[in-house]
PDB file of C-alpha atoms and ligand atoms in Angstrom:
ATOM      1  CA  MET A1408      14.358  -3.478  -9.388  1.00  0.00           C
ATOM      2  CA  LYS A1409      13.183  -0.625  -7.126  1.00  0.00           C
ATOM      3  CA  ILE A1410       9.813  -0.611  -5.385  1.00  0.00           C
ATOM      4  CA  LEU A1411       8.239   2.289  -3.506  1.00  0.00           C
ATOM      5  CA  VAL A1412       6.092   1.203  -0.539  1.00  0.00           C
ATOM      6  CA  LEU A1413       3.543   3.822   0.549  1.00  0.00           C
ATOM      7  CA  ASN A1414       1.404   3.801   3.691  1.00  0.00           C
ATOM      8  CA  GLY A1415      -1.447   6.217   4.350  1.00  0.00           C
ATOM      9  CA  PRO A1416      -2.984   7.762   7.462  1.00  0.00           C
ATOM     10  CA  ASN A1417      -3.071   6.042  10.870  1.00  0.00           C
ATOM     11  CA  LEU A1418      -0.932   3.125   9.717  1.00  0.00           C
ATOM     12  CA  ASN A1419       1.807   4.531  11.979  1.00  0.00           C
ATOM     13  CA  MET A1420      -0.493   3.403  14.820  1.00  0.00           C
ATOM     14  CA  LEU A1421      -0.554  -0.286  13.841  1.00  0.00           C
ATOM     15  CA  GLY A1422      -0.035  -2.612  16.774  1.00  0.00           C
ATOM     16  CA  ALA A1423      -2.126  -0.347  19.019  1.00  0.00           C
ATOM     17  CA  ARG A1424      -4.984   0.416  16.646  1.00  0.00           C
ATOM     18  CA  GLU A1425      -8.062  -1.887  16.289  1.00  0.00           C
ATOM     19  CA  VAL A1426      -5.928  -5.018  16.644  1.00  0.00           C
ATOM     20  CA  ASP A1427      -8.880  -7.289  15.865  1.00  0.00           C
ATOM     21  CA  LYS A1428      -8.932  -5.836  12.336  1.00  0.00           C
ATOM     22  CA  TYR A1429      -5.312  -4.939  11.724  1.00  0.00           C
ATOM     23  CA  GLY A1430      -3.339  -7.376  13.867  1.00  0.00           C
ATOM     24  CA  ILE A1431      -0.703  -6.835  16.541  1.00  0.00           C
ATOM     25  CA  MET A1432       2.254  -6.073  14.319  1.00  0.00           C
ATOM     26  CA  THR A1433       3.558  -2.506  14.235  1.00  0.00           C
ATOM     27  CA  LEU A1434       4.418  -0.824  10.938  1.00  0.00           C
ATOM     28  CA  ASP A1435       8.102  -1.306  11.839  1.00  0.00           C
ATOM     29  CA  ASP A1436       7.487  -5.067  12.277  1.00  0.00           C
ATOM     30  CA  ILE A1437       5.791  -5.229   8.865  1.00  0.00           C
ATOM     31  CA  ASN A1438       8.594  -3.205   7.279  1.00  0.00           C
ATOM     32  CA  LYS A1439      11.169  -5.662   8.685  1.00  0.00           C
ATOM     33  CA  GLU A1440       9.298  -8.593   7.101  1.00  0.00           C
ATOM     34  CA  LEU A1441       9.027  -6.713   3.807  1.00  0.00           C
ATOM     35  CA  LYS A1442      12.761  -5.886   3.813  1.00  0.00           C
ATOM     36  CA  SER A1443      13.636  -9.497   4.534  1.00  0.00           C
ATOM     37  CA  LEU A1444      11.491 -10.677   1.577  1.00  0.00           C
ATOM     38  CA  ALA A1445      12.967  -7.914  -0.595  1.00  0.00           C
ATOM     39  CA  ASP A1446      16.506  -9.145   0.230  1.00  0.00           C
ATOM     40  CA  THR A1447      15.515 -12.707  -0.676  1.00  0.00           C
ATOM     41  CA  ILE A1448      14.025 -11.735  -4.039  1.00  0.00           C
ATOM     42  CA  LYS A1449      16.718  -9.088  -4.642  1.00  0.00           C
ATOM     43  CA  VAL A1450      14.518  -6.024  -4.779  1.00  0.00           C
ATOM     44  CA  GLU A1451      15.357  -2.567  -3.458  1.00  0.00           C
ATOM     45  CA  LEU A1452      12.695  -0.891  -1.284  1.00  0.00           C
ATOM     46  CA  GLU A1453      11.932   2.623  -0.153  1.00  0.00           C
ATOM     47  CA  ILE A1454       9.245   2.668   2.529  1.00  0.00           C
ATOM     48  CA  PHE A1455       7.250   5.796   3.431  1.00  0.00           C
ATOM     49  CA  GLN A1456       4.251   6.577   5.646  1.00  0.00           C
ATOM     50  CA  SER A1457       2.316   9.814   5.956  1.00  0.00           C
ATOM     51  CA  ASN A1458      -0.936  11.008   7.410  1.00  0.00           C
ATOM     52  CA  LYS A1459      -1.069  13.719   4.728  1.00  0.00           C
ATOM     53  CA  GLU A1460      -2.601  13.159   1.293  1.00  0.00           C
ATOM     54  CA  SER A1461      -0.270  15.741  -0.315  1.00  0.00           C
ATOM     55  CA  ASP A1462       2.860  13.898   0.918  1.00  0.00           C
ATOM     56  CA  LEU A1463       1.621  10.707  -0.743  1.00  0.00           C
ATOM     57  CA  VAL A1464       0.822  12.554  -3.992  1.00  0.00           C
ATOM     58  CA  ASP A1465       4.351  14.081  -3.947  1.00  0.00           C
ATOM     59  CA  LYS A1466       5.945  10.654  -3.427  1.00  0.00           C
ATOM     60  CA  ILE A1467       3.928   9.108  -6.273  1.00  0.00           C
ATOM     61  CA  GLN A1468       4.969  11.952  -8.593  1.00  0.00           C
ATOM     62  CA  GLU A1469       8.628  11.457  -7.602  1.00  0.00           C
ATOM     63  CA  SER A1470       8.396   7.755  -8.480  1.00  0.00           C
ATOM     64  CA  LEU A1471       8.450   8.580 -12.209  1.00  0.00           C
ATOM     65  CA  GLY A1472      11.813   7.426 -13.572  1.00  0.00           C
ATOM     66  CA  ASN A1473      12.999   6.405 -10.083  1.00  0.00           C
ATOM     67  CA  PHE A1474      10.928   3.320  -9.257  1.00  0.00           C
ATOM     68  CA  ASP A1475       9.714   0.289 -11.215  1.00  0.00           C
ATOM     69  CA  GLY A1476       6.597  -0.225  -9.121  1.00  0.00           C
ATOM     70  CA  ILE A1477       4.503   1.062  -6.223  1.00  0.00           C
ATOM     71  CA  LEU A1478       2.961  -0.975  -3.400  1.00  0.00           C
ATOM     72  CA  ILE A1479       0.385   1.187  -1.622  1.00  0.00           C
ATOM     73  CA  ASN A1480      -1.890   0.899   1.364  1.00  0.00           C
ATOM     74  CA  PRO A1481      -3.741   4.203   0.998  1.00  0.00           C
ATOM     75  CA  ALA A1482      -5.693   3.477   4.229  1.00  0.00           C
ATOM     76  CA  ALA A1483      -8.687   5.846   4.583  1.00  0.00           C
ATOM     77  CA  PHE A1484      -7.630   7.744   1.415  1.00  0.00           C
ATOM     78  CA  THR A1485      -8.621   4.598  -0.504  1.00  0.00           C
ATOM     79  CA  HIS A1486     -12.222   5.635  -0.128  1.00  0.00           C
ATOM     80  CA  THR A1487     -11.833   9.390  -0.664  1.00  0.00           C
ATOM     81  CA  SER A1488      -8.824  10.374  -2.750  1.00  0.00           C
ATOM     82  CA  VAL A1489      -9.190  11.393  -6.375  1.00  0.00           C
ATOM     83  CA  ALA A1490      -5.785  13.113  -5.961  1.00  0.00           C
ATOM     84  CA  ILE A1491      -3.937   9.850  -5.235  1.00  0.00           C
ATOM     85  CA  ARG A1492      -5.775   8.129  -8.081  1.00  0.00           C
ATOM     86  CA  ASP A1493      -4.819  10.922 -10.506  1.00  0.00           C
ATOM     87  CA  ALA A1494      -1.172  10.830  -9.357  1.00  0.00           C
ATOM     88  CA  ILE A1495      -0.968   7.076 -10.115  1.00  0.00           C
ATOM     89  CA  LEU A1496      -2.539   7.696 -13.533  1.00  0.00           C
ATOM     90  CA  ALA A1497      -0.121  10.563 -14.178  1.00  0.00           C
ATOM     91  CA  VAL A1498       3.080   8.576 -13.524  1.00  0.00           C
ATOM     92  CA  ASN A1499       1.790   5.308 -14.993  1.00  0.00           C
ATOM     93  CA  VAL A1500       4.052   3.243 -12.694  1.00  0.00           C
ATOM     94  CA  PRO A1501       2.644  -0.290 -12.065  1.00  0.00           C
ATOM     95  CA  THR A1502       0.869  -0.188  -8.706  1.00  0.00           C
ATOM     96  CA  VAL A1503      -0.689  -2.758  -6.373  1.00  0.00           C
ATOM     97  CA  GLU A1504      -3.210  -1.720  -3.694  1.00  0.00           C
ATOM     98  CA  ILE A1505      -3.103  -3.603  -0.408  1.00  0.00           C
ATOM     99  CA  HIS A1506      -5.099  -3.665   2.808  1.00  0.00           C
ATOM    100  CA  LEU A1507      -4.580  -5.497   6.071  1.00  0.00           C
ATOM    101  CA  SER A1508      -8.300  -6.030   6.600  1.00  0.00           C
ATOM    102  CA  ASN A1509     -10.925  -7.390   4.233  1.00  0.00           C
ATOM    103  CA  VAL A1510     -12.538  -4.067   3.361  1.00  0.00           C
ATOM    104  CA  TYR A1511     -15.467  -5.882   1.685  1.00  0.00           C
ATOM    105  CA  SER A1512     -16.540  -7.500   4.947  1.00  0.00           C
ATOM    106  CA  ARG A1513     -16.661  -4.125   6.713  1.00  0.00           C
ATOM    107  CA  GLU A1514     -18.769  -0.947   6.487  1.00  0.00           C
ATOM    108  CA  GLU A1515     -20.222  -0.184   3.067  1.00  0.00           C
ATOM    109  CA  PHE A1516     -18.168   3.022   2.645  1.00  0.00           C
ATOM    110  CA  ARG A1517     -15.043   0.832   2.624  1.00  0.00           C
ATOM    111  CA  HIS A1518     -16.321  -1.235  -0.307  1.00  0.00           C
ATOM    112  CA  HIS A1519     -15.464   1.492  -2.810  1.00  0.00           C
ATOM    113  CA  SER A1520     -11.867   2.270  -3.762  1.00  0.00           C
ATOM    114  CA  TYR A1521     -10.873   5.244  -5.903  1.00  0.00           C
ATOM    115  CA  ILE A1522      -7.431   3.649  -6.232  1.00  0.00           C
ATOM    116  CA  ALA A1523      -8.051  -0.005  -7.220  1.00  0.00           C
ATOM    117  CA  PRO A1524      -9.300   0.740 -10.783  1.00  0.00           C
ATOM    118  CA  VAL A1525      -5.964   2.401 -11.653  1.00  0.00           C
ATOM    119  CA  CYS A1526      -3.895  -0.439 -10.122  1.00  0.00           C
ATOM    120  CA  ILE A1527      -2.857  -3.798 -11.561  1.00  0.00           C
ATOM    121  CA  GLY A1528      -4.850  -5.376  -8.761  1.00  0.00           C
ATOM    122  CA  GLN A1529      -5.768  -5.335  -5.086  1.00  0.00           C
ATOM    123  CA  ILE A1530      -4.983  -7.689  -2.176  1.00  0.00           C
ATOM    124  CA  CYS A1531      -6.872  -7.384   1.099  1.00  0.00           C
ATOM    125  CA  GLY A1532      -7.720  -9.324   4.230  1.00  0.00           C
ATOM    126  CA  PHE A1533      -4.458 -11.113   5.019  1.00  0.00           C
ATOM    127  CA  LYS A1534      -3.095  -8.655   7.590  1.00  0.00           C
ATOM    128  CA  GLU A1535       0.704  -8.303   7.184  1.00  0.00           C
ATOM    129  CA  ASP A1536       0.709 -11.071   4.561  1.00  0.00           C
ATOM    130  CA  SER A1537      -1.169  -8.686   2.224  1.00  0.00           C
ATOM    131  CA  TYR A1538       2.064  -6.649   2.079  1.00  0.00           C
ATOM    132  CA  LEU A1539       4.245  -9.699   1.395  1.00  0.00           C
ATOM    133  CA  ALA A1540       1.878 -11.098  -1.248  1.00  0.00           C
ATOM    134  CA  GLY A1541       1.617  -7.628  -2.788  1.00  0.00           C
ATOM    135  CA  LEU A1542       5.392  -7.337  -3.110  1.00  0.00           C
ATOM    136  CA  ARG A1543       5.609 -10.767  -4.726  1.00  0.00           C
ATOM    137  CA  VAL A1544       2.854 -10.224  -7.295  1.00  0.00           C
ATOM    138  CA  LEU A1545       4.066  -6.720  -8.141  1.00  0.00           C
ATOM    139  CA  THR A1546       7.662  -7.832  -8.765  1.00  0.00           C
ATOM    140  CA  ASN A1547       6.496 -10.864 -10.783  1.00  0.00           C
ATOM    141  CA  TYR A1548       4.290  -8.571 -12.879  1.00  0.00           C
ATOM    142  CA  ILE A1549       7.193  -6.185 -13.567  1.00  0.00           C
ATOM    143  CA  LYS A1550       9.549  -9.066 -14.485  1.00  0.00           C
ATOM    144  CA  LYS A1551       7.046 -10.370 -17.050  1.00  0.00           C
TER     145      LYS A1551
HETATM  146  C1  DQA B1317      -7.035  -0.242   5.664  1.00  0.00           C
HETATM  147  C2  DQA B1317      -8.543  -0.275   5.403  1.00  0.00           C
HETATM  148  C3  DQA B1317      -9.112   1.144   5.346  1.00  0.00           C
HETATM  149  O1  DQA B1317     -10.511   1.099   5.136  1.00  0.00           O
HETATM  150  C4  DQA B1317      -8.844   1.874   6.643  1.00  0.00           C
HETATM  151  O2  DQA B1317      -9.270   3.213   6.551  1.00  0.00           O
HETATM  152  C5  DQA B1317      -7.419   1.800   7.076  1.00  0.00           C
HETATM  153  C6  DQA B1317      -6.681   0.544   6.905  1.00  0.00           C
HETATM  154  C7  DQA B1317      -6.447  -1.677   5.831  1.00  0.00           C
HETATM  155  O3  DQA B1317      -5.246  -1.823   5.673  1.00  0.00           O
HETATM  156  O4  DQA B1317      -7.188  -2.604   6.140  1.00  0.00           O
HETATM  157  O5  DQA B1317      -6.880   2.742   7.651  1.00  0.00           O
HETATM  158  O6  DQA B1317      -6.391   0.332   4.538  1.00  0.00           O
END
């Protein structure tokens, strides 16, 4: 099974950025934990981060026929991007949306996601564990 892990803007700054909300782990630290879980459950991962919406749209389009599922933290694009939503709809690859922080306990503009309605589900608020839980539920969903 092959899973594409996508990270949106500013997630390359984890570890230094608003640590009260996002924790002290860097994206590299999180990726190491994800890879270790992926080895345990025998899943192949490709991990990608970009600050550009178009890069994420391109990656989602390329997932068609190449990946069984997508795990995505769209970051700020969660609340703005019709393009990412449409790309997920276009490829129809099972997708789980994740967030480090609990977006529903924050500013009102973070309460709306353009992405969640086209995903299997959403996990938020567990910092790096959102990624690990997301990988587990996504792979279980695909297996079933
Ligand atoms: C985030 C939540 C978003 O609202 C925010 O723009 C981010 C990170 C999270 O993981 O908690 O950049 O996606």
